[in-house]
GROMACS .gro file of C-alpha atoms in nm:
model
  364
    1UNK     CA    1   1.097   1.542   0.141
    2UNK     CA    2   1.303   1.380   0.428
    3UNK     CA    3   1.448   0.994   0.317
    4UNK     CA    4   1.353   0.782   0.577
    5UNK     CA    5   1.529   0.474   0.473
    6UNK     CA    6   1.848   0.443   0.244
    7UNK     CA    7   1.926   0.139   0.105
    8UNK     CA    8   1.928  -0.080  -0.241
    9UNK     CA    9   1.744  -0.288  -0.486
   10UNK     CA   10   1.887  -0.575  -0.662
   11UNK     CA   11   1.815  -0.649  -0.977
   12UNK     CA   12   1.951  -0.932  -1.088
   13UNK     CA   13   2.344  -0.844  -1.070
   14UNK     CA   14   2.228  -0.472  -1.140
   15UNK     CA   15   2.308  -0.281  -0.754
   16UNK     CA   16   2.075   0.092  -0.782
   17UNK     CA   17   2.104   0.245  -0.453
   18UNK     CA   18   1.809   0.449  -0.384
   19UNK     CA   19   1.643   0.651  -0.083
   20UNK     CA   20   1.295   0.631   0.053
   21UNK     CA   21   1.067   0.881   0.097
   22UNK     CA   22   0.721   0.820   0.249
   23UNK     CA   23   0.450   0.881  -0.012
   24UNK     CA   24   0.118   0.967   0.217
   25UNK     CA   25   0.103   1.196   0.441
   26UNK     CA   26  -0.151   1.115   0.763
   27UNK     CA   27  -0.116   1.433   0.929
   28UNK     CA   28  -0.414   1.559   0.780
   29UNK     CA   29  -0.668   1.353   0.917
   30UNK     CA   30  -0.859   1.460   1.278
   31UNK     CA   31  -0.663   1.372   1.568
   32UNK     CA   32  -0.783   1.409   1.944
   33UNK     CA   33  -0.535   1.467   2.264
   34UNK     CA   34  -0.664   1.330   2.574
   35UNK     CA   35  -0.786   1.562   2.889
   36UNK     CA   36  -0.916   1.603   3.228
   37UNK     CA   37  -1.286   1.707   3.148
   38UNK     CA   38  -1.301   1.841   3.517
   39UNK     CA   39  -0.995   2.135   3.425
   40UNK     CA   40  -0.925   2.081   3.014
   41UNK     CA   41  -0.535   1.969   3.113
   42UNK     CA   42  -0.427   1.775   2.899
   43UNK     CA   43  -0.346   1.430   3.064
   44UNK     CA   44   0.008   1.251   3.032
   45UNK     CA   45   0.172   0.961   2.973
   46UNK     CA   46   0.403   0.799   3.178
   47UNK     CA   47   0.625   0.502   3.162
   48UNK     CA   48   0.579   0.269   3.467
   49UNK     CA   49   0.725  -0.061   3.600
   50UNK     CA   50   0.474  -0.292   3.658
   51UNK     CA   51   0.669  -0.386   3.988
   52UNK     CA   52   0.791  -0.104   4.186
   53UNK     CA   53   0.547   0.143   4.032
   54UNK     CA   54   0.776   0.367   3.972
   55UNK     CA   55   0.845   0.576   3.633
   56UNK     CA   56   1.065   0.464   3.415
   57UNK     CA   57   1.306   0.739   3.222
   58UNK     CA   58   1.361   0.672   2.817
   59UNK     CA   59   1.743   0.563   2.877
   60UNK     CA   60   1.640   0.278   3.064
   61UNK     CA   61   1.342   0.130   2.826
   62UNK     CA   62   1.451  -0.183   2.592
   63UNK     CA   63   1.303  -0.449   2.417
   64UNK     CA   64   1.177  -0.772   2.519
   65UNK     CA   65   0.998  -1.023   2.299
   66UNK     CA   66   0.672  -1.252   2.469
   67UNK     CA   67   0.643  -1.617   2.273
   68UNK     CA   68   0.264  -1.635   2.155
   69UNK     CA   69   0.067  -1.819   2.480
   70UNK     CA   70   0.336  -1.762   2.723
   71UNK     CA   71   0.404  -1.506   3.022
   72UNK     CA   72   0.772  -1.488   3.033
   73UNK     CA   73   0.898  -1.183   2.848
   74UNK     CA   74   1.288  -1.246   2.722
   75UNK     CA   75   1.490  -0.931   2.703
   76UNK     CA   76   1.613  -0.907   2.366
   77UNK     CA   77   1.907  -0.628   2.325
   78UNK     CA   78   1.980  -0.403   2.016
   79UNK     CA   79   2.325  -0.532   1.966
   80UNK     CA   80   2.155  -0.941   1.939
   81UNK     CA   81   1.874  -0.832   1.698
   82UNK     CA   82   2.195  -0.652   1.494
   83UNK     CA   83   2.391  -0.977   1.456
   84UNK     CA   84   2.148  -1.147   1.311
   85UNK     CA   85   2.140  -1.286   0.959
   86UNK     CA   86   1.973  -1.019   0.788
   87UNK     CA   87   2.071  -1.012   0.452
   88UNK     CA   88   1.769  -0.775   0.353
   89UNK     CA   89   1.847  -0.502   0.629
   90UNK     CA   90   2.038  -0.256   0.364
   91UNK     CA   91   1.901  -0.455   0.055
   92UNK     CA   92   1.578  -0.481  -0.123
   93UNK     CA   93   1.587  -0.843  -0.285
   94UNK     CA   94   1.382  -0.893  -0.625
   95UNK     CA   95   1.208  -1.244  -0.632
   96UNK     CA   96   0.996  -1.220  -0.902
   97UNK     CA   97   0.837  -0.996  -1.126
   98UNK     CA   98   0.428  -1.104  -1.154
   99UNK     CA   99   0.124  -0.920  -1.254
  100UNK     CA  100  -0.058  -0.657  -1.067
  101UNK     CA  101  -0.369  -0.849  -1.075
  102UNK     CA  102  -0.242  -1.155  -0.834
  103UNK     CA  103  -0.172  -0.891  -0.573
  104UNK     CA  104  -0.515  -0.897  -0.282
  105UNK     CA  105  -0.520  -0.573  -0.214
  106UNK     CA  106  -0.569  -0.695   0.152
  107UNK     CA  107  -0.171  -0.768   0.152
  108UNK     CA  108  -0.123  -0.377   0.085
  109UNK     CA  109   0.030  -0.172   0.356
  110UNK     CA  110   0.205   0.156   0.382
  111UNK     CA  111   0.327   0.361   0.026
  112UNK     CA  112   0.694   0.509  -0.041
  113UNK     CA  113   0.866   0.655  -0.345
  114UNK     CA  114   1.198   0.514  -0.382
  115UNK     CA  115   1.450   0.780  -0.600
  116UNK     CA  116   1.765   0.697  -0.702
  117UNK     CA  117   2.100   0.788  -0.443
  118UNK     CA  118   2.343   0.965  -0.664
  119UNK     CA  119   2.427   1.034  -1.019
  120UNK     CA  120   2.520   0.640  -1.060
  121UNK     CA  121   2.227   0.523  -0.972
  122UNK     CA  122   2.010   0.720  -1.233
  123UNK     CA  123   2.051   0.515  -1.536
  124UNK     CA  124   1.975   0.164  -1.403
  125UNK     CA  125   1.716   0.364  -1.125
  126UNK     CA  126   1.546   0.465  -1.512
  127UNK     CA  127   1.608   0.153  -1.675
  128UNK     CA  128   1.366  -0.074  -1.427
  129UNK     CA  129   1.084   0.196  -1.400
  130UNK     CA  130   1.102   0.162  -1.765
  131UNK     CA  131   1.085  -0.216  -1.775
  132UNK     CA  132   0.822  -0.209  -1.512
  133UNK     CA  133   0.616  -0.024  -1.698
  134UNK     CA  134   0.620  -0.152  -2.073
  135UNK     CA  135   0.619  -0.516  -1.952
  136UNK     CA  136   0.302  -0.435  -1.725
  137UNK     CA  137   0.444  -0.598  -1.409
  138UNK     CA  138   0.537  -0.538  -1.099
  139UNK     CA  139   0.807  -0.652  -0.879
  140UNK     CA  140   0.801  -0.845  -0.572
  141UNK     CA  141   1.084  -0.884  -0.321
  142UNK     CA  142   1.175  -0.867   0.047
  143UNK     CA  143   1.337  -0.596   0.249
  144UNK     CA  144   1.379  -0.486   0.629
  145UNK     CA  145   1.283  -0.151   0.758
  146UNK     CA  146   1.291  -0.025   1.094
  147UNK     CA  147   1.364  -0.296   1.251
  148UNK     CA  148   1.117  -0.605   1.055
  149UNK     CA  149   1.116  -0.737   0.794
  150UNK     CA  150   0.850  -0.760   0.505
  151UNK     CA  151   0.759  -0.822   0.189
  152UNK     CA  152   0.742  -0.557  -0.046
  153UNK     CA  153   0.620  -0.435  -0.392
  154UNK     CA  154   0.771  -0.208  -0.632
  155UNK     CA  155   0.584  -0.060  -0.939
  156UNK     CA  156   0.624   0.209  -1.180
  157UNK     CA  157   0.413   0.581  -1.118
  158UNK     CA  158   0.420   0.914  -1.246
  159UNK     CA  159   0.779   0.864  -1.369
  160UNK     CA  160   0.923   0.709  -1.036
  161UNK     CA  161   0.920   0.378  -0.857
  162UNK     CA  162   0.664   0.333  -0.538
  163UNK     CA  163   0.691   0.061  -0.264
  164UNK     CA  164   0.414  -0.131  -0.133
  165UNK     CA  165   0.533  -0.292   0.178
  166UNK     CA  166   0.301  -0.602   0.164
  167UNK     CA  167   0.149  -0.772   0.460
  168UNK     CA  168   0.299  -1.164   0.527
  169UNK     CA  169  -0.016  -1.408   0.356
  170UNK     CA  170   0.006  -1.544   0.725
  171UNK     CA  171  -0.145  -1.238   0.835
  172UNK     CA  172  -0.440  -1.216   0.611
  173UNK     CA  173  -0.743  -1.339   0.828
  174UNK     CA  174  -0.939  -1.587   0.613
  175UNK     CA  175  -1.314  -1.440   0.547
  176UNK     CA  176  -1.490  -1.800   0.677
  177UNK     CA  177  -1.822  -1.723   0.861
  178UNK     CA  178  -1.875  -1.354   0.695
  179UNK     CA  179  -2.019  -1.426   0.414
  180UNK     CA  180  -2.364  -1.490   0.399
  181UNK     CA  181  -2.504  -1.853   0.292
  182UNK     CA  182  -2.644  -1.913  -0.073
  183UNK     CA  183  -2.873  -1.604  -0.180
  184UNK     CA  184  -3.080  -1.653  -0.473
  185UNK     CA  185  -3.051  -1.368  -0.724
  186UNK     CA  186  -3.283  -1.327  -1.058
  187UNK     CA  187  -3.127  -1.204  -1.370
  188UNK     CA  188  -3.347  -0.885  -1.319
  189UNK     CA  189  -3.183  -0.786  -1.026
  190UNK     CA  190  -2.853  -0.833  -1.153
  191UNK     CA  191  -2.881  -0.675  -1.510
  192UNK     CA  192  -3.049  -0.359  -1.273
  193UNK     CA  193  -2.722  -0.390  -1.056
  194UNK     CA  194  -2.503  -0.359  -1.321
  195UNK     CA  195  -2.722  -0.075  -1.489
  196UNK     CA  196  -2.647   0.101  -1.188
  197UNK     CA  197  -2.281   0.068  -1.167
  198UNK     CA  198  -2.263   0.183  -1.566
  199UNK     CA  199  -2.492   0.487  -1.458
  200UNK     CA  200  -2.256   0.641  -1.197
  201UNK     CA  201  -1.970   0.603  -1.407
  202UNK     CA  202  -1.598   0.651  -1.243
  203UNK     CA  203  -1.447   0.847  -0.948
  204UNK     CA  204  -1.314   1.150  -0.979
  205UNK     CA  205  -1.045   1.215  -0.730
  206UNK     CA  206  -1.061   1.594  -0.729
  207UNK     CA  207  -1.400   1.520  -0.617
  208UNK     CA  208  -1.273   1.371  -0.279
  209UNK     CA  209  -1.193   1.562   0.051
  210UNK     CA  210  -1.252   1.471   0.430
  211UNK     CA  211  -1.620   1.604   0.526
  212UNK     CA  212  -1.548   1.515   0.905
  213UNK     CA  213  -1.246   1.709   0.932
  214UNK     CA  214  -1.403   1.985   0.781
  215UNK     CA  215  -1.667   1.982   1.006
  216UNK     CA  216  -1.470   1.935   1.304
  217UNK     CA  217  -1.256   2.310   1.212
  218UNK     CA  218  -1.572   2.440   1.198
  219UNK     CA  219  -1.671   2.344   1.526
  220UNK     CA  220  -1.322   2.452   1.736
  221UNK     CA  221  -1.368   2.767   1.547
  222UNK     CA  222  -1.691   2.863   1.633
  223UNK     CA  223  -1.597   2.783   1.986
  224UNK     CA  224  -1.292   3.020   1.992
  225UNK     CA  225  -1.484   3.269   1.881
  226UNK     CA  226  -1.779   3.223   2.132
  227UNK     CA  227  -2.026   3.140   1.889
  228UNK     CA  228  -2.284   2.853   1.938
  229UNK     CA  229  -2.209   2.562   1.692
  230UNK     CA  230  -2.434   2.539   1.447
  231UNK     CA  231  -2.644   2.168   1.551
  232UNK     CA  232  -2.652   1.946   1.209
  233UNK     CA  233  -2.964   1.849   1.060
  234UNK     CA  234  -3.126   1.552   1.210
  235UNK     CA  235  -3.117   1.269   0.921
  236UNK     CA  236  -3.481   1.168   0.835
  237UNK     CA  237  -3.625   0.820   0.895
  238UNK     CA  238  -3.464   0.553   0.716
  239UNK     CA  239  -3.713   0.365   0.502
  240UNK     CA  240  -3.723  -0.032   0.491
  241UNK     CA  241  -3.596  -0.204   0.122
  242UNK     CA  242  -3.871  -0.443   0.096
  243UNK     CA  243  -3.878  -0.459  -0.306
  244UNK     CA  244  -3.515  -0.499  -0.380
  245UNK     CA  245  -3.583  -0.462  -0.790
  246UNK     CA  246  -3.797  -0.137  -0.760
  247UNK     CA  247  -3.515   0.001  -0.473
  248UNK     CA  248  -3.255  -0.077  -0.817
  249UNK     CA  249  -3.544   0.079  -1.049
  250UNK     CA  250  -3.504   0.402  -0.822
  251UNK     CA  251  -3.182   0.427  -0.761
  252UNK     CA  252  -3.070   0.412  -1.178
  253UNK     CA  253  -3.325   0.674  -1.240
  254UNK     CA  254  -3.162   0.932  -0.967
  255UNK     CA  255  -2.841   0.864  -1.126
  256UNK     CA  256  -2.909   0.930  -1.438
  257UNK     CA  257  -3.092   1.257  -1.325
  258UNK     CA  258  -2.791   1.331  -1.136
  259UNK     CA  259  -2.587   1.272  -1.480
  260UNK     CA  260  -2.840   1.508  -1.654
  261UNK     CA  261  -2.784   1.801  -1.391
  262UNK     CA  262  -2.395   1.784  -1.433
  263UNK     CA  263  -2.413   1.836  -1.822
  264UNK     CA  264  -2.658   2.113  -1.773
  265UNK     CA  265  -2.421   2.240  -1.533
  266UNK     CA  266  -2.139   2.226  -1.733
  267UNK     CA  267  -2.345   2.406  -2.025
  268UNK     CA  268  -2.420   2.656  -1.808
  269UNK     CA  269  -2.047   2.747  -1.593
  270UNK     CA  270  -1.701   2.614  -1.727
  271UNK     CA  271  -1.593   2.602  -1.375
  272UNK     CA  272  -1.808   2.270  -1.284
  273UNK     CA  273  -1.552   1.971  -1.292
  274UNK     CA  274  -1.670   1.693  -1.542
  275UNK     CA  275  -1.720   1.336  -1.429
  276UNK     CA  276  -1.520   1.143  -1.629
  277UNK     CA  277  -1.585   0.756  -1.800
  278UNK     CA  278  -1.969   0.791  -1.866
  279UNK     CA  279  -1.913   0.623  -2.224
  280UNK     CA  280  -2.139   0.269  -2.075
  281UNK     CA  281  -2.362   0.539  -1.907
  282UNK     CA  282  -2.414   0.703  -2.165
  283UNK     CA  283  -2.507   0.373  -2.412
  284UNK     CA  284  -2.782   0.337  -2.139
  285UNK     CA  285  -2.966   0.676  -2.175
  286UNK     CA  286  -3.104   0.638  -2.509
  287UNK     CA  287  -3.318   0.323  -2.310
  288UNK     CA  288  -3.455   0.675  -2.143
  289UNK     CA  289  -3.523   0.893  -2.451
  290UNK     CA  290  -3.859   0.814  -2.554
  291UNK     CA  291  -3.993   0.941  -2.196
  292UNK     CA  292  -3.879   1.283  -2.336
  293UNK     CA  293  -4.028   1.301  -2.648
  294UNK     CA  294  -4.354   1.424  -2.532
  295UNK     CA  295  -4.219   1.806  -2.466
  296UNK     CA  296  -4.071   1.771  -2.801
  297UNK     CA  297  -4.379   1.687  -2.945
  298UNK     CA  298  -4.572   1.981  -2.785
  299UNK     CA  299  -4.293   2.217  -2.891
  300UNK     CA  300  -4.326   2.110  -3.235
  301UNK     CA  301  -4.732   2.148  -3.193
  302UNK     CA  302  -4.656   2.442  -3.141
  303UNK     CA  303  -4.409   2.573  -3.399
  304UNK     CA  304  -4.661   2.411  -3.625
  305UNK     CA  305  -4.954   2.605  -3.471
  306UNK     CA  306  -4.766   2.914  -3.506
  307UNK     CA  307  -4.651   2.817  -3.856
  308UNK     CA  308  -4.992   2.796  -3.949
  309UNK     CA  309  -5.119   3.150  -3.826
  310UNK     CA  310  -4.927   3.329  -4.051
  311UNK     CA  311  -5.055   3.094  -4.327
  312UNK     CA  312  -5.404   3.141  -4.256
  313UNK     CA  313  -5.321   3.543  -4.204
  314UNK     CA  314  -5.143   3.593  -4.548
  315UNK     CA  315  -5.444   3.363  -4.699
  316UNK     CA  316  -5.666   3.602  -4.549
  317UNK     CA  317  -5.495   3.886  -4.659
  318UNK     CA  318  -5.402   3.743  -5.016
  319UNK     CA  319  -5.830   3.672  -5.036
  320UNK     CA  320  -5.905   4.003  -4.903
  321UNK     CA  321  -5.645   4.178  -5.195
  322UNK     CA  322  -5.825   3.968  -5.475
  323UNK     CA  323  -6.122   4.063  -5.387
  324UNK     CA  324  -6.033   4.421  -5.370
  325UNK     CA  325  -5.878   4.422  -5.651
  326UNK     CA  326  -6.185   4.290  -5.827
  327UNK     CA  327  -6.377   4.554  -5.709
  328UNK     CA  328  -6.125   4.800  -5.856
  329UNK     CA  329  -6.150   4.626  -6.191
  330UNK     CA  330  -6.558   4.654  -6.174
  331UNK     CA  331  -6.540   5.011  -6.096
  332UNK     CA  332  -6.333   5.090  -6.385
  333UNK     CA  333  -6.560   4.881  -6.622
  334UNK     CA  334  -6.784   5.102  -6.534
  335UNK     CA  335  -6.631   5.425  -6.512
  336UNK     CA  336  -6.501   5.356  -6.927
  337UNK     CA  337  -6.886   5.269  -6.992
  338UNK     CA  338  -6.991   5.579  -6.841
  339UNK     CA  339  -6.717   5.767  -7.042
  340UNK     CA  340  -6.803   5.585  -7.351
  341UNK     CA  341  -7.221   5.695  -7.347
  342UNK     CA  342  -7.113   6.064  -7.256
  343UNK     CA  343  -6.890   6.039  -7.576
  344UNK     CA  344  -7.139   5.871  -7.763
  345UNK     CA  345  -7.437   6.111  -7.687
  346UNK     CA  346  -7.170   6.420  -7.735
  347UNK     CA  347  -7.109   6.305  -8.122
  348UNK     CA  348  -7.520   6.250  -8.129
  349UNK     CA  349  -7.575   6.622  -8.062
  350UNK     CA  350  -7.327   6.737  -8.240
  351UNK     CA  351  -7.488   6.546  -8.563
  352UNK     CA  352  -7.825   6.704  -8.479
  353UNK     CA  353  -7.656   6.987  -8.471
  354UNK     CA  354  -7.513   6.958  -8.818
  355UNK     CA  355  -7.823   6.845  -8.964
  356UNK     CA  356  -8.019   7.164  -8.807
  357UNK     CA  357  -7.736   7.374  -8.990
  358UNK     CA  358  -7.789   7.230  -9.311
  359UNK     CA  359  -8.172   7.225  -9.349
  360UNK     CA  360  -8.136   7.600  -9.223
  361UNK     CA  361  -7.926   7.662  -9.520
  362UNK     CA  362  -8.106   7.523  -9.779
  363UNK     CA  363  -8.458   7.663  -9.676
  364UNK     CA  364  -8.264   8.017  -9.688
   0.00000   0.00000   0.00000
């Protein structure tokens, strides 16, 4: 990155010379040229003098400074505005160190990193991140840049030191006659409030891109290439809040839907990015759970229904194999008491036979 500002911070009696960088970047955001719709030229600006009309080359333009409810403009030259007292134009003066709480984010203005200007200035460049950032404060001094000067705040981030230049608390416009008069608000509607803000949890930043300026690039390109652009849906009819409390009823229910379809999705593909801090949210869903124990229920119906088949089969089967098997017994019974008669009449005859032998003998 290109410094845009060299200078110094004092600390105390401690000097660290360090060079600013600019820490956004604007570039990015959709930006518009102005044309001549009858041609498509692009239209110019030119510097003109308000009294001969005539245009007025860079080399000649200066400064001139118009006291608040006046007309005269008094030229004001480069060479004045550098003799004055200035003691901040090279130095950024620490007043106090306070903490980052009792700055209104209102006073915040434009964002620079600040790294150190040679090998000297590393250790004491190291030494107040470090004290920034254990003690929890930041610091607050006063420093000119391009010309102005303004208040400014330093804090520690990501290992270096960022400046806030801070807006003058003359220039914050007082909020008198924007805020509504007294509202009345039930507990309800406040506990549903803040059941709403647990439910969608915190930001993700990775989340976060510029849906305008996306849509803009697709509309110059599918003019380069001759293609129609694509008309956006027309957004439907938007619906009058009249119940306030049911509109808060609705709106925690869709989040916490919305929370269920991102852990489903994150079962299902590793490359869905997690929302992070959903620890309140998720003390909140268990208020939820006994809507979903019906399926549970039916499922274990169901397990218990199929459980039972096989019961009543393998009693059926285990009735059927007793009484086959007394059957089998019976038979057998039967089939030795058949056996035993056939052997008993066998020995019978073979008695009568003996007998017939015998008398045969003794009549001979």
């Amino acid at each position: 990155m290109r410094s845009i500002w060299n200078g110094s911070i004092s600390f105390g009696l401690v000097t660290i010379p360090v060079k600013t960088y600019s820490a956004t970047d604007r570039t990015s955001s959709v930006s518009f040229v102005r044309i001549h719709e009858k041609d498509g030229a692009q239209i110019q600006y030119r510097k003109i003098c308000e009294l001969d009309g005539e245009e007025v080359p860079n080399e000649e333009v200066g400064k001139g400074y118009q006291p608040p409810g006046d007309d005269i403009i008094v030229p004001v030259s480069d060479d004045e505005l550098s003799r004055l007292p200035m003691p901040t134009s090279k130095t950024l003066t620490i007043l106090s160190f306070v903490d980052p709480g009792e700055i209104d984010p209102l006073q915040l203005d434009k964002a620079y990193y600040l790294g150190p200007n040679g090998a000297a200035a590393t250790k004491p460049y190291a030494l107040l991140r470090e004290a920034l950032e254990h003690h929890r404060k930041v610091a607050i001094g006063k420093v000119a840049m391009r010309g102005r000067e303004s208040l400014a705040m330093l804090r520690a981030y990501e290992g270096a030191i960022v400046m806030h230049a801070l807006l003058w608390p003359d220039q914050i416009r007082p909020a008198a006659g924007v805020a509504p008069e007294a509202v009345q608000i039930r507990e309800n509607e406040l506990s549903l409030a803040e059941t709403l803000m647990d439910s969608l949890g915190e930001l993700d930043p990775a989340e976060l891109h510029d849906e305008y300026r996306e849509a803009v690039e697709e509309l110059v390109a599918a003019k380069l290439e001759g293609e129609e652009p694509v008309a956006p849906a027309a957004p439907g009819p938007s619906a009058r809040v009249i119940d306030l409390t049911a509109a808060l009823e609705k709106s925690v229910r869709a989040a916490r839907e919305g929370r269920t379809d991102v852990a489903e999705g994150e079962a299902e593909s590793a490359s869905v990015t997690p929302i992070r801090g959903r620890r309140t949210a998720e003390k909140a869903a268990p208020k939820k759970a006994p809507a979903k124990k019906a399926p549970e229920k039916k499922a274990a119906a169901k397990k218990s229904t199929a459980k039972s088949a096989p019961e009543k089969s393998t009693a059926k089967k285990s009735t059927a194999a007793k009484t086959g098997a007394a059957k089998s017994t019976t038979a057998k019974r039967a089939a030795a008491k058949s056996t035993a008669g056939k052997s008993a009449a066998k020995k019978s005859a073979a008695q009568k036979s003996t007998a017939k032998r015998g008398a045969a003998r003794k009549s001979g």
